[in-house]
Each structure stands twice: as C-alpha cells, then as structure tokens.
Amino acid sequence: AKLLKRLGISDDEISPRDNFLAILGASGSGKSSLVRAGLVPAIRRVVNILQTRDQSDWAGTEVCLLTPGPYPLENLATKLTQSVESVTAAVTLLDDMRKDSRSLRLFLDKHQIRLFLVVDQFEEIFLLCHSEIDCRCFIDNLLTALDCDRIKVVLTLRADYYSHLTPYENLRQVITGAQEYIGPMNASEQRRAIESPAQQTGYDFEPGLVDVIMHDLGMEP
C-alpha cells in the first residue's frame, strides 16, 4: 500500500506523476518478494478496476516484469514487442535504443502503450552485462522515457551495489530522489510472514514448529 501511494496509484486513479521508484535493501531482505508477490499483483488489480470503469488513460496498461540478465537491452526489446506481429520488431527496437536514448519513449508513443516496467534485481546490470554500451543505453532509455506520462518504472537494487551507480550520475540522482529502503523484519513480522500464507490456504503449523523456524532464522536478513 505504501509503494502504491508513492507511485501515485489508488483504486480511483493512476497519477501520471511519481513515475519512478527504487526499492533498496540487503540481499535476502525480501525486495523481489515484495515486488513480485505484492506490488505487481496490486498494480494489476488496480488496472483491472480501471478497465471495468473504462474511465482512465491507464485502463489498457501493460505490466512488464523484467530481470536484466546478461543482455538487458535485448531482454527489454523482446518483452516490449511480444504482442507486435512483426518478427523483426524486437531487433528494430533494440537497434533503435542503441542509437538513440529517446527510442523507448518514441516506441511507447507510437504504439499508444502505457507501461509499468518493473526491473527486478537491477544489480545484474553491473554483475552480468558485459557490454558497457548496452548497459548505458538501457539506463539512458529508461530515464529518457520518464519524461513522458506513459511509463512508471520500479526497480529493485541490492544496497551493497549502490556504489556501482557512481559512473551513472543521471541514474544516481533519480534513485536518490525516489527510493524506499527495505530493512530486516522484526520477530513479529517474521512470524507473520511464516504463518499467514499457510493460514490463508487453510493450513496450520504443528505446535512449536514456528518457534523452531524462528530460531533457525536467527539474525539472517
């Protein structure tokens, strides 16, 4: 609910403002779980509500979940052209994004697409991508697209990779201005995270089992 509010999303509207959010935290702190099991389903639920009303420009929004991998620019082009009939569409968009940082924004305008782009494990840009050109083109296209009102970008980033933003001043400034830090759960939150999914599907833990699990977790993030 807090992340939806930061992105300007409610059951009544999706604001064109607040179009970027970075979710930071230690490895294992639950960033991907929060995004994949919480935020993305919540966004889709709001989009479905708006579609039934047909009263919003965001009613036809696409929600795209992307993990960068070794070829982030290629993965982005492939994801965005899945519904386009031409088999060369991904290659064309890939080439365009390498040539001009405005290409993603122009692609969204041309195809009248409103997009929620969620880039999970953004640190893979630094870990796995061996092409500095593609890495920079990926970042530049994302940031340039933020100038229009057709896209909202959410990314998750391990906090220990924050220093890797140094060569990318434009990205660092954007993240500095719009970030949410996910700290470690306290004991009560850990217990809820263990028990609630089971309870929601009609299961119970054997007496004492949750205490054993809590003990095994110890101080792990």
Coordinates of C-alpha atoms in Angstrom, one line a residue:
A1 CA 0.0 0.0 0.0
K2 CA 2.9 2.3 0.8
L3 CA 4.6 1.7 -2.5
L4 CA 1.4 2.2 -4.5
K5 CA 0.9 5.5 -2.8
R6 CA 4.5 6.6 -3.7
L7 CA 3.7 5.7 -7.3
G8 CA 0.5 7.7 -7.3
I9 CA -1.7 4.7 -7.6
S10 CA -5.1 4.2 -6.0
D11 CA -8.4 2.4 -6.8
D12 CA -9.7 5.7 -8.2
E13 CA -6.8 6.8 -10.4
I14 CA -3.2 6.4 -11.6
S15 CA -1.5 9.7 -11.5
P16 CA 1.0 10.5 -14.3
R17 CA 3.3 11.9 -11.7
D18 CA 5.6 9.9 -9.3
N19 CA 6.7 7.7 -12.2
F20 CA 9.9 6.2 -10.7
L21 CA 10.7 4.2 -7.5
A22 CA 13.8 2.3 -6.5
I23 CA 13.5 -0.4 -3.8
L24 CA 16.7 -0.9 -1.9
G25 CA 17.7 -3.4 0.7
A26 CA 20.3 -6.0 1.7
S27 CA 20.5 -9.4 -0.1
G28 CA 17.7 -11.6 1.2
S29 CA 15.7 -8.7 2.7
G30 CA 12.7 -9.5 0.5
K31 CA 12.8 -6.9 -2.3
S32 CA 11.9 -9.4 -5.1
S33 CA 9.2 -11.0 -3.0
L34 CA 7.7 -7.6 -2.2
V35 CA 7.6 -6.6 -5.9
R36 CA 6.6 -10.0 -7.4
A37 CA 4.1 -11.1 -4.8
G38 CA 2.9 -7.7 -3.5
L39 CA 3.4 -4.7 -5.8
V40 CA 2.9 -6.3 -9.3
P41 CA -0.4 -8.1 -8.3
A42 CA -1.6 -4.9 -6.6
I43 CA -0.9 -2.8 -9.8
R44 CA -2.7 -5.4 -12.0
R45 CA -5.7 -5.3 -9.6
V46 CA -5.9 -1.5 -10.0
V47 CA -5.5 -1.7 -13.8
N48 CA -8.4 -4.3 -13.9
I49 CA -10.6 -2.0 -11.8
L50 CA -9.9 0.9 -14.1
Q51 CA -10.6 -1.3 -17.2
T52 CA -14.0 -2.1 -15.9
R53 CA -14.8 1.6 -15.5
D54 CA -13.1 2.5 -18.8
Q55 CA -12.6 6.0 -17.4
S56 CA -8.8 6.2 -17.3
D57 CA -6.0 6.5 -19.8
W58 CA -4.2 3.8 -17.8
A59 CA -7.0 1.3 -18.2
G60 CA -5.1 -0.5 -21.0
T61 CA -1.8 -0.5 -19.2
E62 CA 0.8 -3.3 -19.7
V63 CA 2.7 -4.6 -16.6
C64 CA 6.1 -5.8 -17.6
L65 CA 8.3 -7.6 -15.1
L66 CA 12.0 -7.8 -16.3
T67 CA 15.2 -9.3 -14.9
P68 CA 18.1 -7.7 -16.8
G69 CA 20.4 -10.7 -17.2
P70 CA 23.5 -10.5 -19.4
Y71 CA 21.6 -8.8 -22.2
P72 CA 19.3 -6.2 -20.6
L73 CA 18.7 -4.1 -23.7
E74 CA 17.8 -7.2 -25.7
N75 CA 15.5 -8.5 -22.9
L76 CA 13.7 -5.2 -22.8
A77 CA 13.2 -5.1 -26.6
T78 CA 11.9 -8.7 -26.6
K79 CA 9.5 -8.1 -23.7
L80 CA 8.0 -4.9 -25.2
T81 CA 7.4 -6.4 -28.7
Q82 CA 5.8 -9.7 -27.6
S83 CA 2.4 -8.5 -28.9
V84 CA 3.7 -7.0 -32.1
E85 CA 3.2 -9.2 -35.1
S86 CA 6.4 -8.4 -36.9
V87 CA 9.2 -10.9 -36.1
T88 CA 11.8 -8.1 -36.7
A89 CA 10.1 -5.7 -34.2
A90 CA 12.5 -6.7 -31.3
V91 CA 15.6 -6.3 -33.5
T92 CA 14.4 -2.9 -34.7
L93 CA 13.7 -1.6 -31.2
L94 CA 17.0 -3.0 -30.0
D95 CA 18.9 -1.2 -32.7
D96 CA 17.0 2.0 -32.2
M97 CA 17.7 2.0 -28.4
R98 CA 21.4 1.5 -29.1
K99 CA 21.4 4.5 -31.4
D100 CA 19.1 7.0 -29.6
S101 CA 18.1 7.2 -25.9
R102 CA 14.7 8.6 -27.0
S103 CA 13.7 5.3 -28.7
L104 CA 11.8 3.7 -25.8
R105 CA 9.8 6.9 -25.3
L106 CA 9.0 7.1 -29.0
F107 CA 8.1 3.4 -29.1
L108 CA 5.5 3.9 -26.3
D109 CA 4.1 6.9 -28.1
K110 CA 3.9 5.2 -31.5
H111 CA 2.1 2.1 -30.1
Q112 CA 0.0 4.1 -27.6
I113 CA 1.3 2.0 -24.8
R114 CA 1.1 2.8 -21.1
L115 CA 3.6 0.8 -19.2
F116 CA 4.5 -0.3 -15.7
L117 CA 8.1 -1.5 -16.1
V118 CA 9.4 -3.4 -13.1
V119 CA 13.1 -4.2 -13.3
D120 CA 13.9 -6.8 -10.6
Q121 CA 17.5 -7.4 -9.4
F122 CA 18.8 -4.3 -11.2
E123 CA 22.3 -5.1 -9.9
E124 CA 22.5 -7.7 -12.7
I125 CA 23.3 -4.7 -14.9
F126 CA 26.6 -4.4 -13.1
L127 CA 27.1 -8.1 -12.4
L128 CA 26.2 -9.8 -15.7
C129 CA 26.1 -7.3 -18.5
H130 CA 29.5 -7.3 -20.3
S131 CA 28.6 -4.6 -22.8
E132 CA 29.1 -1.1 -21.3
I133 CA 27.4 0.4 -24.3
D134 CA 24.2 -1.8 -23.8
C135 CA 24.3 -1.1 -20.1
R136 CA 24.4 2.7 -20.6
C137 CA 21.8 2.6 -23.4
F138 CA 19.4 0.6 -21.2
I139 CA 19.8 3.1 -18.4
D140 CA 19.5 6.2 -20.7
N141 CA 16.4 4.8 -22.5
L142 CA 14.7 4.2 -19.2
L143 CA 15.5 7.6 -17.8
T144 CA 14.6 9.5 -21.0
A145 CA 11.2 7.7 -21.1
L146 CA 10.4 9.1 -17.7
D147 CA 9.9 12.5 -19.3
C148 CA 6.7 11.3 -20.8
D149 CA 3.5 10.3 -19.0
R150 CA 3.2 6.8 -20.4
I151 CA 5.6 4.9 -18.1
K152 CA 6.2 4.2 -14.5
V153 CA 9.5 2.4 -13.6
V154 CA 10.2 0.4 -10.5
L155 CA 13.5 -1.2 -9.8
T156 CA 15.0 -3.3 -7.0
L157 CA 18.6 -2.9 -6.1
R158 CA 20.8 -4.6 -3.6
A159 CA 22.1 -1.9 -1.2
D160 CA 25.7 -3.2 -1.5
Y161 CA 25.7 -2.3 -5.2
Y162 CA 24.7 1.4 -4.6
S163 CA 28.3 2.4 -5.2
H164 CA 28.1 1.0 -8.7
L165 CA 25.9 3.9 -9.6
T166 CA 28.8 6.3 -9.4
P167 CA 29.6 6.3 -13.2
Y168 CA 25.9 6.9 -14.0
E169 CA 25.2 10.3 -12.5
N170 CA 21.8 10.6 -14.1
L171 CA 20.6 7.3 -12.6
R172 CA 22.1 8.0 -9.2
Q173 CA 20.3 11.3 -9.0
V174 CA 16.9 9.8 -9.9
I175 CA 17.4 6.9 -7.4
T176 CA 18.5 9.4 -4.6
G177 CA 15.3 11.3 -5.1
A178 CA 12.9 8.3 -5.1
Q179 CA 13.9 5.3 -3.1
E180 CA 12.3 3.0 -0.5
Y181 CA 14.7 1.1 1.8
I182 CA 13.6 -2.4 2.9
G183 CA 15.1 -3.2 6.3
P184 CA 15.2 -6.5 8.0
M185 CA 12.0 -7.8 9.5
N186 CA 11.5 -7.9 13.3
A187 CA 10.4 -11.1 15.0
S188 CA 6.7 -10.3 14.8
E189 CA 6.9 -9.6 11.1
Q190 CA 8.9 -12.8 10.5
R191 CA 6.3 -14.8 12.3
R192 CA 3.5 -13.2 10.2
A193 CA 5.5 -14.0 7.0
I194 CA 5.7 -17.6 8.0
E195 CA 2.2 -18.2 9.4
S196 CA -0.1 -16.0 7.2
P197 CA 0.4 -17.8 3.8
A198 CA -0.4 -21.1 5.4
Q199 CA -3.4 -19.8 7.3
Q200 CA -4.8 -18.2 4.1
T201 CA -4.8 -21.6 2.4
G202 CA -6.3 -23.5 5.3
Y203 CA -3.2 -25.0 6.9
D204 CA -1.8 -24.9 10.4
F205 CA 1.7 -25.5 11.8
E206 CA 2.4 -28.2 14.3
P207 CA 2.7 -26.7 17.8
G208 CA 6.2 -25.3 18.3
L209 CA 7.3 -25.6 14.7
V210 CA 7.2 -21.9 14.0
D211 CA 9.4 -21.3 17.1
V212 CA 11.9 -23.8 15.7
I213 CA 11.9 -22.0 12.3
M214 CA 12.3 -18.6 14.0
H215 CA 15.2 -20.0 16.0
D216 CA 16.9 -21.3 12.8
L217 CA 16.4 -17.9 11.1
G218 CA 18.4 -16.2 13.8
M219 CA 19.6 -12.8 12.7
E220 CA 19.7 -13.6 9.0
P221 CA 18.3 -10.6 7.0

